[in-house]
């Protein structure tokens, strides 16, 4: 812009003076900009094409056009709604309804659901069956969310710790590189009653990690809780160059029964503050708030204000804080558990990378990586806003109340096109073999372990496939643009129904393409042979080729 101003001054004093009118003082005004452009055209008319200034003017305007085009072509920032729940369920079976817990009646729907549970019942028989079949809690959330077009993308279970990640179906092809880990901290790190489970992934190119923890209990173990958290963060590593550790991720959500207590204040004062809803009088003695001021690791995390009553400890099936008598070795002890905010949701946004002098001197490669990361952060910004942080007092089956955090995630997508396009070719039924067509839209690391699954519309997880086909084994024809995959009629459901196809990339550990819904017709042969629809399982059957996720 300085060059253009210089050009103006060279063309003539009359033109230069005309630029300093009041109408052009506000450079942010579109009207002023149009006025400047109009004057520029007048100046161009007066400029001799043989003059060197003419060539310089052309180059300067070309650069301006390139800048404008680059900004105009940038994808706009989009907002996504995250609904996060943490709940210590005290080994009880799930309730019949979780509508209020998931805010299913809200006019604003979530894009992602992240549900962290602690103390899920893990007796030997139940735990073994849960390894084969979905546990009751997972089944409840899956059956509730599947009809609303949500899919369980990933989960991780470690004894009583359970982390579930659900997404709207439309986002699934853009959730990639999914990995899950667990860390034991109970009984010197050998027992999984305490510890952390995590799910990390790339969401439209942004690295996000969710960590569900159950830390050491009791008032006097605050420092041990920090040590456990630090151990979990330090030891969990992922096969990902951009984010090999938890805090390398662009965004981290830390949730769970963190077991931090309210210290120093007596029972009467605490309950009085709760009854009067003067929760702020308790914040200064909340152990986590206190430790966040002095522990460097905790200082990196943010938390919303605790404007809800402490979520522990309640009498079962009531809203009454702990009123039971506890038996000691010799007699009854009337001491009760003091209420506390044990159940929390915090988040951490990776700060902008600034290379230090030491990095510049000792590690040129590391510095280059830092600069590249900083450029990416600038090009694809990400912001988090917490819209709600509260407890759900309606849930009373446990001695803990669940805590809900709703967030708006605003980001610029790094990609908006799926890696493959899928479609079912022609009519499908169990009477004839079928063909799947797929087209790679972008390069991706395909392998012999890639498969395409056939799913009923409204499926709840990847393990719900009716059948699946190994892509490389069943390819029958291909060219550079379209590849055909053969499907045997034996693998197509007899009864038919509305279905979709999903392409699973083994290397990326995710679905990278989903077809539009299509109809599988009932088998005419089966009907003619007297196989009545009510005697056919159809889409509800589990074929021998299905697998358990």
Coordinates of C-alpha atoms in Angstrom, one line a residue:
X1 CA 0.0 0.0 0.0
X2 CA 3.0 2.3 0.6
X3 CA 4.0 1.8 -3.0
X4 CA 0.6 2.8 -4.3
X5 CA 0.6 5.9 -2.2
X6 CA 4.0 6.8 -3.6
X7 CA 2.7 6.2 -7.1
X8 CA -0.2 8.6 -6.4
X9 CA 2.1 11.3 -5.3
X10 CA 4.1 11.0 -8.4
X11 CA 1.2 11.2 -10.8
X12 CA 0.3 14.7 -9.8
X13 CA -0.4 17.0 -6.9
X14 CA -4.0 17.4 -7.7
X15 CA -4.6 13.7 -7.5
X16 CA -2.6 13.4 -4.3
X17 CA -4.6 16.2 -2.6
X18 CA -7.8 14.6 -3.6
X19 CA -6.9 11.5 -1.6
X20 CA -6.7 13.3 1.6
X21 CA -10.4 14.2 1.8
X22 CA -12.5 13.4 4.8
X23 CA -14.3 10.6 3.0
X24 CA -11.1 8.5 2.8
X25 CA -9.9 8.9 6.4
X26 CA -11.5 5.6 7.6
X27 CA -9.5 2.8 5.9
X28 CA -11.9 0.3 7.3
X29 CA -14.8 1.7 5.4
X30 CA -16.0 0.0 2.2
X31 CA -17.2 3.3 0.9
X32 CA -13.8 4.9 1.4
X33 CA -12.1 1.9 -0.3
X34 CA -14.4 2.2 -3.3
X35 CA -13.7 5.9 -3.4
X36 CA -9.9 5.2 -3.4
X37 CA -10.3 2.7 -6.2
X38 CA -12.3 5.2 -8.3
X39 CA -9.5 7.7 -7.9
X40 CA -6.9 5.1 -8.7
X41 CA -8.6 4.4 -12.0
X42 CA -8.4 8.2 -12.8
X43 CA -4.7 8.1 -11.9
X44 CA -4.2 5.1 -14.2
X45 CA -5.8 7.0 -17.1
X46 CA -3.3 9.8 -16.6
X47 CA -0.3 7.5 -16.3
X48 CA 2.0 7.1 -19.3
X49 CA 2.3 3.3 -20.2
X50 CA 6.0 3.8 -21.1
X51 CA 6.7 5.2 -17.7
X52 CA 8.4 2.8 -15.2
X53 CA 5.8 3.7 -12.7
X54 CA 3.2 1.9 -14.9
X55 CA 5.0 -1.4 -14.6
X56 CA 5.4 -0.9 -10.9
X57 CA 1.7 -0.1 -10.5
X58 CA 0.7 -3.3 -12.3
X59 CA 2.9 -5.5 -10.1
X60 CA 1.6 -3.8 -6.9
X61 CA -2.0 -4.3 -8.0
X62 CA -1.3 -7.9 -8.9
X63 CA 0.0 -8.5 -5.4
X64 CA -3.0 -6.9 -3.9
X65 CA -5.3 -9.1 -6.0
X66 CA -3.4 -12.2 -4.8
X67 CA -3.8 -11.2 -1.2
X68 CA -7.6 -10.6 -1.6
X69 CA -8.1 -13.9 -3.5
X70 CA -6.2 -15.8 -0.8
X71 CA -8.4 -14.4 1.9
X72 CA -11.6 -14.9 -0.1
X73 CA -10.8 -18.5 -0.8
X74 CA -10.1 -19.4 2.9
X75 CA -12.7 -21.7 4.3
X76 CA -14.9 -20.0 6.8
X77 CA -14.7 -20.8 10.5
X78 CA -17.4 -23.3 11.6
X79 CA -18.8 -24.0 15.0
X80 CA -19.4 -27.5 16.6
X81 CA -21.2 -28.3 19.8
X82 CA -19.6 -30.7 22.2
X83 CA -21.6 -32.3 25.0
X84 CA -19.3 -33.8 27.7
X85 CA -20.5 -35.9 30.7
X86 CA -18.6 -37.3 33.7
X87 CA -20.3 -39.5 36.2
X88 CA -19.1 -41.9 38.9
X89 CA -21.9 -44.5 38.7
X90 CA -21.0 -46.4 41.9
X91 CA -21.2 -49.9 40.3
X92 CA -25.0 -49.6 39.8
X93 CA -26.9 -50.6 36.7
X94 CA -27.9 -47.8 34.3
X95 CA -31.2 -46.0 34.5
X96 CA -33.9 -46.6 31.9
X97 CA -33.7 -43.0 30.5
X98 CA -30.8 -40.6 30.0
X99 CA -32.7 -37.9 28.1
X100 CA -32.0 -35.2 30.6
X101 CA -28.4 -36.2 31.0
X102 CA -27.8 -35.8 27.2
X103 CA -30.1 -32.8 26.9
X104 CA -32.0 -34.5 24.0
X105 CA -34.9 -32.1 24.3
X106 CA -32.7 -29.1 23.8
X107 CA -33.3 -27.1 20.6
X108 CA -29.5 -27.1 20.1
X109 CA -28.2 -30.5 19.2
X110 CA -24.7 -31.7 19.9
X111 CA -22.2 -32.6 17.2
X112 CA -20.2 -34.8 19.5
X113 CA -21.0 -36.6 22.8
X114 CA -18.1 -37.6 25.1
X115 CA -19.2 -39.6 28.1
X116 CA -16.7 -40.6 30.8
X117 CA -17.9 -43.0 33.5
X118 CA -16.1 -44.2 36.7
X119 CA -16.8 -47.2 38.9
X120 CA -18.7 -49.1 36.2
X121 CA -19.4 -52.5 37.7
X122 CA -16.5 -54.8 36.9
X123 CA -17.1 -58.0 38.8
X124 CA -15.3 -61.0 37.2
X125 CA -18.3 -62.5 35.5
X126 CA -19.7 -59.1 34.3
X127 CA -16.3 -57.9 33.2
X128 CA -15.6 -61.0 31.1
X129 CA -19.0 -60.7 29.4
X130 CA -18.4 -57.0 28.8
X131 CA -15.3 -57.9 26.9
X132 CA -17.4 -60.0 24.5
X133 CA -20.6 -57.9 24.4
X134 CA -21.3 -54.3 25.0
X135 CA -21.6 -53.4 28.7
X136 CA -25.0 -52.2 29.9
X137 CA -23.9 -48.5 30.0
X138 CA -22.5 -48.5 26.5
X139 CA -25.6 -50.3 25.2
X140 CA -27.9 -47.7 26.9
X141 CA -26.1 -44.7 25.3
X142 CA -25.8 -46.4 21.9
X143 CA -29.5 -47.4 21.8
X144 CA -30.4 -43.9 22.8
X145 CA -28.3 -42.0 20.4
X146 CA -28.4 -44.3 17.3
X147 CA -32.0 -43.4 16.3
X148 CA -30.8 -39.7 16.4
X149 CA -28.1 -40.5 13.8
X150 CA -25.1 -40.7 16.2
X151 CA -22.5 -43.4 15.9
X152 CA -20.1 -44.7 18.6
X153 CA -16.8 -43.9 17.0
X154 CA -14.5 -45.1 19.7
X155 CA -14.4 -46.3 23.3
X156 CA -11.9 -47.4 26.0
X157 CA -12.6 -49.5 29.0
X158 CA -10.2 -50.2 31.9
X159 CA -12.0 -52.1 34.7
X160 CA -14.5 -49.5 36.1
X161 CA -13.3 -46.6 33.9
X162 CA -15.2 -46.2 30.6
X163 CA -14.8 -43.5 27.9
X164 CA -17.3 -43.3 25.0
X165 CA -17.0 -41.0 22.0
X166 CA -20.1 -40.5 19.8
X167 CA -20.4 -38.3 16.6
X168 CA -23.1 -37.3 14.2
X169 CA -22.8 -39.5 11.2
X170 CA -22.0 -36.6 8.9
X171 CA -18.8 -35.9 10.8
X172 CA -17.6 -39.5 10.9
X173 CA -15.5 -39.5 7.6
X174 CA -13.6 -36.5 9.0
X175 CA -12.7 -38.1 12.3
X176 CA -9.4 -39.8 11.6
X177 CA -6.3 -41.4 13.2
X178 CA -8.3 -42.6 16.2
X179 CA -6.3 -44.2 19.1
X180 CA -7.2 -45.1 22.6
X181 CA -5.0 -45.8 25.6
X182 CA -5.2 -46.6 29.3
X183 CA -2.9 -46.2 32.4
X184 CA -3.3 -47.9 35.7
X185 CA -2.4 -46.1 38.9
X186 CA -4.1 -48.3 41.5
X187 CA -1.9 -50.4 43.9
X188 CA 1.4 -49.1 42.6
X189 CA 0.3 -49.0 39.0
X190 CA -0.7 -52.7 38.8
X191 CA -4.5 -52.3 39.4
X192 CA -6.9 -50.5 37.2
X193 CA -9.4 -49.3 39.7
X194 CA -7.7 -45.9 39.5
X195 CA -6.0 -44.3 36.5
X196 CA -6.9 -42.8 33.2
X197 CA -8.3 -43.8 29.8
X198 CA -8.1 -41.6 26.7
X199 CA -9.3 -41.3 23.1
X200 CA -7.4 -39.1 20.7
X201 CA -8.3 -38.3 17.1
X202 CA -8.1 -35.8 14.3
X203 CA -11.3 -33.8 13.9
X204 CA -11.3 -32.0 10.5
X205 CA -7.5 -32.0 10.8
X206 CA -7.3 -30.7 14.4
X207 CA -5.7 -33.0 17.0
X208 CA -8.0 -33.5 20.0
X209 CA -7.6 -35.7 23.0
X210 CA -10.2 -36.7 25.7
X211 CA -8.9 -38.0 29.0
X212 CA -11.2 -39.7 31.6
X213 CA -9.5 -40.1 35.1
X214 CA -10.4 -41.6 38.4
X215 CA -7.8 -40.4 40.9
X216 CA -6.9 -41.3 44.5
X217 CA -9.6 -40.7 47.1
X218 CA -9.6 -39.0 50.5
X219 CA -8.9 -35.5 51.8
X220 CA -5.2 -35.9 52.5
X221 CA -4.1 -37.2 49.1
X222 CA -4.3 -34.0 47.0
X223 CA -0.6 -34.1 46.1
X224 CA -0.9 -37.8 45.2
X225 CA -3.8 -37.0 42.8
X226 CA -1.6 -34.4 41.0
X227 CA 1.3 -37.0 40.8
X228 CA -1.1 -39.6 39.3
X229 CA -2.4 -37.1 36.7
X230 CA 1.2 -36.2 35.8
X231 CA 2.1 -39.8 35.5
X232 CA -0.8 -40.5 33.2
X233 CA 0.0 -37.5 31.0
X234 CA 3.7 -38.4 30.8
X235 CA 3.3 -42.1 30.1
X236 CA 0.5 -42.2 27.5
X237 CA 2.0 -42.0 24.0
X238 CA 0.4 -42.3 20.6
X239 CA 1.6 -43.3 17.2
X240 CA 1.2 -39.8 15.8
X241 CA 4.0 -37.5 14.7
X242 CA 2.1 -34.3 15.2
X243 CA 0.8 -35.2 18.7
X244 CA 2.7 -38.1 20.2
X245 CA 1.7 -37.2 23.8
X246 CA -1.5 -35.9 25.4
X247 CA -0.4 -32.3 25.8
X248 CA 0.9 -32.1 22.2
X249 CA -2.7 -32.1 21.0
X250 CA -4.3 -28.8 19.9
X251 CA -7.1 -29.4 22.4
X252 CA -7.4 -31.6 25.5
X253 CA -10.4 -32.2 27.6
X254 CA -9.7 -33.7 31.1
X255 CA -12.7 -35.1 32.9
X256 CA -13.6 -37.6 35.6
X257 CA -13.9 -38.2 39.3
X258 CA -10.7 -36.3 40.2
X259 CA -11.5 -36.6 43.9
X260 CA -10.3 -33.2 44.9
X261 CA -12.0 -32.0 48.2
X262 CA -12.9 -28.8 50.1
X263 CA -10.4 -28.5 52.8
X264 CA -10.3 -26.6 56.2
X265 CA -13.9 -25.6 56.2
X266 CA -16.1 -27.5 58.6
X267 CA -19.2 -29.5 57.7
X268 CA -21.6 -26.9 59.0
X269 CA -20.1 -24.1 57.0
X270 CA -20.0 -26.1 53.8
X271 CA -23.6 -27.2 54.0
X272 CA -24.7 -23.7 54.9
X273 CA -23.0 -22.3 51.8
X274 CA -24.7 -25.0 49.7
X275 CA -28.1 -24.2 51.2
X276 CA -27.6 -20.5 50.5
X277 CA -26.1 -21.2 47.1
X278 CA -23.1 -19.1 48.0
X279 CA -20.7 -21.6 46.4
X280 CA -18.1 -18.9 45.7
X281 CA -17.3 -18.9 49.5
X282 CA -16.0 -22.4 49.1
X283 CA -13.9 -22.0 46.0
X284 CA -10.8 -20.7 47.8
X285 CA -10.5 -23.9 49.7
X286 CA -11.2 -26.3 46.8
X287 CA -8.1 -28.3 46.4
X288 CA -8.0 -28.3 42.6
X289 CA -8.5 -24.5 42.5
X290 CA -5.7 -24.1 45.1
X291 CA -3.3 -26.5 43.3
X292 CA -4.0 -24.9 39.9
X293 CA -2.4 -21.7 41.2
X294 CA 1.0 -23.4 42.1
X295 CA 1.3 -26.6 40.0
X296 CA 2.8 -25.7 36.6
X297 CA 1.0 -28.6 34.9
X298 CA -2.4 -27.7 36.2
X299 CA -1.9 -24.0 35.4
X300 CA -2.2 -25.0 31.7
X301 CA -5.8 -26.1 32.2
X302 CA -8.9 -24.0 32.3
X303 CA -12.2 -24.6 34.2
X304 CA -15.5 -22.8 34.3
X305 CA -16.8 -21.4 37.6
X306 CA -18.3 -24.0 40.0
X307 CA -21.8 -22.4 40.0
X308 CA -23.5 -25.7 41.0
X309 CA -23.6 -27.5 44.2
X310 CA -20.9 -30.1 45.1
X311 CA -21.6 -33.5 43.4
X312 CA -20.4 -35.8 46.2
X313 CA -21.5 -37.4 48.5
X314 CA -25.2 -38.2 48.4
X315 CA -27.4 -40.8 49.9
X316 CA -28.5 -43.2 47.2
X317 CA -31.7 -42.4 45.3
X318 CA -32.0 -39.0 47.0
X319 CA -30.8 -35.4 46.9
X320 CA -29.7 -35.6 50.5
X321 CA -26.0 -35.3 51.3
X322 CA -24.4 -38.1 53.2
X323 CA -26.4 -38.9 56.3
X324 CA -25.3 -42.5 57.1
X325 CA -23.5 -43.8 60.1
X326 CA -20.2 -45.5 59.3
X327 CA -19.1 -48.6 61.2
X328 CA -15.5 -48.5 62.6
X329 CA -13.6 -51.4 64.0
X330 CA -15.2 -51.0 67.4
X331 CA -18.5 -49.2 67.1
X332 CA -20.5 -46.8 65.0
X333 CA -19.0 -43.5 63.9
X334 CA -21.4 -40.7 63.1
X335 CA -18.8 -38.8 61.0
X336 CA -20.2 -38.1 57.5
X337 CA -18.4 -37.3 54.2
X338 CA -18.1 -33.6 53.6
X339 CA -19.6 -32.5 50.3
X340 CA -17.1 -31.8 47.5
X341 CA -16.7 -31.1 43.8
X342 CA -15.0 -34.3 43.0
X343 CA -16.4 -34.6 39.5
X344 CA -14.8 -32.0 37.1
X345 CA -14.3 -31.1 33.4
X346 CA -11.3 -29.0 32.4
X347 CA -9.7 -28.2 29.1
X348 CA -6.4 -27.2 27.7
X349 CA -5.6 -25.4 24.4
X350 CA -2.1 -25.8 23.3
X351 CA -0.4 -22.4 23.4
X352 CA 1.1 -20.9 20.3
X353 CA 4.6 -22.3 19.7
X354 CA 7.4 -19.8 20.2
X355 CA 10.9 -21.1 19.6
X356 CA 13.3 -20.3 22.4
X357 CA 16.9 -19.1 21.9
X358 CA 18.1 -22.5 23.1
X359 CA 16.0 -24.3 20.4
X360 CA 17.5 -22.0 17.8
X361 CA 21.0 -22.8 18.8
X362 CA 20.8 -26.5 19.5
X363 CA 18.1 -27.9 17.3
X364 CA 17.4 -26.4 13.9
X365 CA 15.0 -29.3 13.0
X366 CA 13.0 -28.8 16.2
X367 CA 12.8 -25.1 15.5
X368 CA 11.6 -25.7 11.9
X369 CA 8.9 -28.0 13.3
X370 CA 7.9 -25.2 15.8
X371 CA 7.6 -22.7 13.0
X372 CA 5.5 -25.1 10.9
X373 CA 3.2 -25.7 13.8
X374 CA 2.9 -22.0 14.4
X375 CA 2.0 -21.3 10.8
X376 CA -0.6 -24.1 10.9
X377 CA -2.1 -22.7 14.0
X378 CA -2.4 -19.3 12.4
X379 CA -3.8 -20.7 9.1
X380 CA -6.4 -22.9 10.9
X381 CA -7.4 -21.2 14.1
X382 CA -9.3 -23.0 16.9
X383 CA -11.2 -21.5 19.8
X384 CA -13.2 -23.1 22.6
X385 CA -16.0 -21.5 24.5
X386 CA -17.8 -23.2 27.5
X387 CA -21.5 -22.6 27.2
X388 CA -22.6 -24.6 30.3
X389 CA -21.0 -26.2 33.3
X390 CA -23.4 -27.8 35.7
X391 CA -24.6 -30.9 37.5
X392 CA -27.7 -33.0 36.9
X393 CA -29.6 -33.4 40.1
X394 CA -32.2 -35.7 38.5
X395 CA -29.8 -38.6 38.4
X396 CA -29.8 -40.1 41.9
X397 CA -28.9 -43.8 41.5
X398 CA -25.3 -43.1 42.5
X399 CA -23.7 -41.3 45.5
X400 CA -22.3 -38.9 42.8
X401 CA -24.2 -36.5 40.6
X402 CA -23.2 -36.4 37.0
X403 CA -21.5 -33.2 35.7
X404 CA -22.2 -31.8 32.3
X405 CA -20.0 -29.5 30.2
X406 CA -21.3 -28.1 26.9
X407 CA -18.7 -26.4 24.7
X408 CA -18.7 -24.6 21.3
X409 CA -15.7 -25.5 19.3
X410 CA -15.0 -22.9 16.6
X411 CA -12.4 -23.9 13.9
X412 CA -11.4 -23.7 10.3
X413 CA -11.5 -27.1 8.7
X414 CA -8.2 -28.4 7.3
X415 CA -10.2 -30.5 4.9
X416 CA -13.9 -30.8 4.0
X417 CA -13.9 -33.6 1.4
X418 CA -13.9 -37.3 2.4
X419 CA -11.0 -39.5 1.2
X420 CA -13.3 -41.8 -0.8
X421 CA -16.7 -41.6 -2.5
X422 CA -18.8 -44.7 -2.2
X423 CA -21.9 -45.9 -3.9
X424 CA -24.0 -49.0 -4.4
X425 CA -24.2 -49.9 -8.1
X426 CA -27.6 -50.9 -9.5
X427 CA -30.4 -52.7 -7.5
X428 CA -29.4 -54.8 -4.5
X429 CA -31.1 -57.9 -3.2
X430 CA -30.1 -61.3 -1.9
X431 CA -31.1 -62.8 -5.3
X432 CA -28.1 -61.5 -7.3
X433 CA -24.5 -60.5 -6.7
X434 CA -23.8 -56.8 -6.3
X435 CA -21.1 -54.3 -7.1
X436 CA -19.8 -51.4 -5.0
X437 CA -18.1 -48.5 -6.7
X438 CA -15.6 -46.3 -4.9
X439 CA -13.4 -43.4 -6.0
X440 CA -10.4 -42.1 -4.1
X441 CA -10.9 -38.3 -3.9
X442 CA -7.5 -37.7 -2.2
X443 CA -4.5 -39.9 -1.7
X444 CA -4.7 -42.1 1.4
X445 CA -2.6 -45.0 2.8
X446 CA -4.7 -48.0 1.6
X447 CA -3.8 -51.5 2.7
X448 CA -4.9 -55.1 2.3
X449 CA -6.7 -54.7 5.7
X450 CA -9.1 -52.1 4.4
X451 CA -12.8 -53.2 4.3
X452 CA -16.2 -51.9 3.2
X453 CA -19.1 -52.6 5.6
X454 CA -22.8 -52.8 4.9
X455 CA -24.9 -51.2 7.7
X456 CA -28.5 -50.6 8.4
X457 CA -29.5 -46.9 8.5
X458 CA -29.4 -45.9 12.1
X459 CA -26.5 -48.2 13.1
X460 CA -24.9 -47.5 16.5
X461 CA -21.3 -48.5 16.0
X462 CA -18.9 -50.0 13.5
X463 CA -19.5 -53.4 15.1
X464 CA -23.1 -53.3 13.8
X465 CA -22.2 -54.3 10.3
X466 CA -24.4 -56.8 8.5
X467 CA -21.5 -57.9 6.4
X468 CA -18.1 -56.6 5.3
X469 CA -15.9 -57.1 2.2
X470 CA -12.1 -57.0 2.1
X471 CA -11.5 -54.3 -0.5
X472 CA -8.3 -55.7 -2.0
X473 CA -9.6 -59.3 -2.1
X474 CA -12.8 -58.5 -3.8
X475 CA -11.8 -55.9 -6.4
X476 CA -13.0 -57.0 -9.8
X477 CA -12.1 -54.0 -12.0
X478 CA -10.5 -50.7 -11.6
X479 CA -9.2 -47.7 -13.4
X480 CA -7.6 -44.5 -12.1
X481 CA -10.9 -43.0 -11.2
X482 CA -13.4 -45.7 -10.2
X483 CA -12.8 -49.1 -8.6
X484 CA -15.4 -51.9 -8.5
X485 CA -15.7 -54.3 -5.5
X486 CA -17.7 -57.6 -5.8
X487 CA -20.3 -58.5 -3.1
X488 CA -21.7 -62.0 -3.0
X489 CA -25.5 -62.4 -2.8
X490 CA -24.9 -64.7 0.1
X491 CA -23.8 -61.7 2.2
X492 CA -26.8 -59.5 1.3
X493 CA -29.7 -59.5 3.8
X494 CA -32.8 -61.5 2.7
X495 CA -35.4 -59.1 4.0
X496 CA -33.8 -55.9 2.8
X497 CA -34.1 -52.4 4.1
X498 CA -32.4 -49.0 4.0
X499 CA -28.6 -49.3 4.2
X500 CA -25.3 -47.4 3.9
X501 CA -21.8 -48.5 3.0
X502 CA -18.8 -47.4 5.0
X503 CA -15.1 -47.6 3.9
X504 CA -12.8 -48.4 6.8
X505 CA -9.1 -47.5 6.4
X506 CA -7.0 -49.8 8.6
X507 CA -3.9 -47.5 8.5
X508 CA -5.9 -44.4 9.6
X509 CA -8.1 -46.5 12.0
X510 CA -11.2 -44.8 10.9
X511 CA -14.1 -44.6 8.4
X512 CA -13.0 -42.4 5.4
X513 CA -16.1 -42.5 3.3
X514 CA -19.9 -43.2 3.7
X515 CA -22.3 -43.7 0.9
X516 CA -25.7 -42.1 0.5
X517 CA -28.5 -44.4 1.9
X518 CA -29.9 -46.9 -0.6
X519 CA -32.5 -49.6 -0.6
X520 CA -31.8 -53.3 -0.4
X521 CA -34.9 -55.1 -1.8
X522 CA -36.5 -58.1 -0.3
X523 CA -35.5 -61.5 -1.8
X524 CA -38.2 -62.6 -4.3
X525 CA -36.8 -66.1 -4.3
X526 CA -37.1 -66.3 -0.5
X527 CA -40.7 -65.1 -0.6
X528 CA -41.6 -67.5 -3.4
X529 CA -40.1 -70.4 -1.4
X530 CA -42.4 -69.6 1.5
X531 CA -39.9 -67.9 3.8
X532 CA -42.3 -65.4 5.4
X533 CA -40.8 -62.0 6.4
X534 CA -41.6 -62.6 10.1
X535 CA -39.5 -65.7 10.1
X536 CA -36.5 -63.9 8.6
X537 CA -34.2 -62.0 10.8
X538 CA -33.1 -59.8 7.9
X539 CA -31.1 -56.8 8.9
X540 CA -31.2 -57.8 12.6
X541 CA -29.3 -61.1 12.0
X542 CA -25.6 -61.3 12.7
X543 CA -23.8 -63.1 9.9
X544 CA -20.7 -65.2 10.4
X545 CA -18.6 -62.6 8.8
X546 CA -19.4 -59.8 11.3
X547 CA -16.8 -59.0 13.9
X548 CA -16.8 -57.5 17.3
X549 CA -15.2 -54.1 17.5

